[in-house]
XYZ file of C-alpha atoms in Angstrom:
108
model
C -7.690 -28.977 -8.922
C -7.866 -24.815 -9.660
C -6.696 -24.107 -13.264
C -6.317 -20.281 -11.910
C -4.639 -19.064 -8.986
C -5.737 -15.380 -6.868
C -3.222 -12.977 -7.018
C -3.154 -11.095 -4.281
C -1.562 -7.252 -4.504
C -0.403 -4.496 -2.629
C -0.877 -1.272 -3.929
C 0.030 2.500 -3.862
C -2.798 5.238 -4.098
C -1.855 9.268 -4.267
C -4.436 11.783 -4.057
C -4.754 13.881 -6.914
C -5.890 16.864 -5.057
C -3.850 16.562 -1.573
C -0.993 14.648 -2.472
C -2.164 12.220 0.230
C -0.975 8.468 -0.199
C -2.900 5.419 0.715
C -1.595 1.771 0.949
C -3.865 -1.189 0.681
C -4.321 -4.896 -0.327
C -6.369 -6.300 -3.088
C -6.895 -9.213 -5.313
C -8.034 -6.536 -8.052
C -6.332 -3.116 -7.933
C -7.982 -1.704 -10.668
C -11.443 -2.471 -9.346
C -10.067 -1.194 -5.909
C -9.220 2.012 -7.450
C -12.608 2.487 -8.899
C -14.379 1.570 -5.471
C -12.192 4.352 -3.556
C -13.237 7.056 -6.098
C -16.707 6.227 -5.789
C -17.085 4.770 -9.259
C -18.317 1.456 -8.422
C -19.809 0.066 -5.320
C -18.552 -1.527 -2.067
C -15.061 -1.226 -0.153
C -14.632 1.222 2.609
C -12.644 4.165 0.965
C -11.326 7.481 2.159
C -13.124 10.228 0.124
C -11.228 12.813 1.265
C -8.406 12.647 -1.256
C -10.802 11.859 -4.420
C -10.100 11.264 -6.943
C -7.367 8.731 -6.356
C -4.605 7.579 -8.831
C -3.116 4.446 -8.947
C 0.878 4.892 -8.842
C 1.792 1.707 -8.448
C 1.425 -2.423 -7.216
C 3.200 -4.810 -6.070
C 2.155 -8.557 -6.592
C 3.809 -11.873 -6.664
C 3.500 -12.755 -3.138
C 2.887 -16.653 -2.249
C 0.138 -15.859 -0.167
C -2.703 -13.461 1.240
C -0.838 -13.581 4.583
C 2.691 -12.338 3.059
C 1.014 -9.381 1.312
C -0.748 -8.294 4.247
C 2.579 -8.194 6.378
C 4.172 -6.678 3.440
C 1.236 -4.053 3.330
C 1.534 -3.423 7.209
C 5.467 -3.177 7.144
C 4.527 -0.123 4.448
C 2.479 1.293 6.837
C 4.283 1.366 9.751
C 8.115 1.033 8.305
C 9.505 1.749 11.617
C 7.971 -1.032 13.501
C 8.838 -4.010 10.916
C 11.950 -5.596 12.123
C 13.583 -5.871 8.476
C 11.925 -2.510 6.934
C 13.653 -0.638 10.677
C 17.052 -1.498 9.331
C 16.519 0.164 5.700
C 14.590 3.240 7.796
C 17.633 3.989 10.057
C 19.883 3.737 7.094
C 17.742 6.866 5.582
C 18.643 8.855 8.707
C 15.407 9.851 9.716
C 14.103 9.291 13.384
C 12.486 6.252 14.225
C 9.176 7.898 14.862
C 9.174 10.094 12.134
C 6.171 10.787 10.526
C 7.001 10.870 7.055
C 4.534 9.226 4.595
C 6.035 10.563 1.303
C 5.727 7.683 -1.291
C 9.372 8.518 -2.761
C 10.822 7.584 1.172
C 8.545 4.851 1.863
C 9.813 2.960 -1.763
C 13.119 3.162 -0.861
C 12.650 1.726 2.473
C 10.835 -0.931 1.198
């Protein structure tokens, strides 16, 4: 019997220089942030937005699969059946490429 449980997180990063955002999955979001910023080895990371800052992470998923499904819905809110309803309620076009963090959080 395992005494501890792996906690799955979906996190949102924002570039301090370009205002780009990045959504990802990790069991250790702070370690992953260090990898994104080139301070720790491992993990593919977009270097173009360095330095990245962690805006938030969402946890409490029952499984890795459900966390990855949430990450996918965050990336593609107009393709996810549930997120699409909320996306339409914002008045945005179905194919809008708006990637602002506040809008994405509002939809999710």
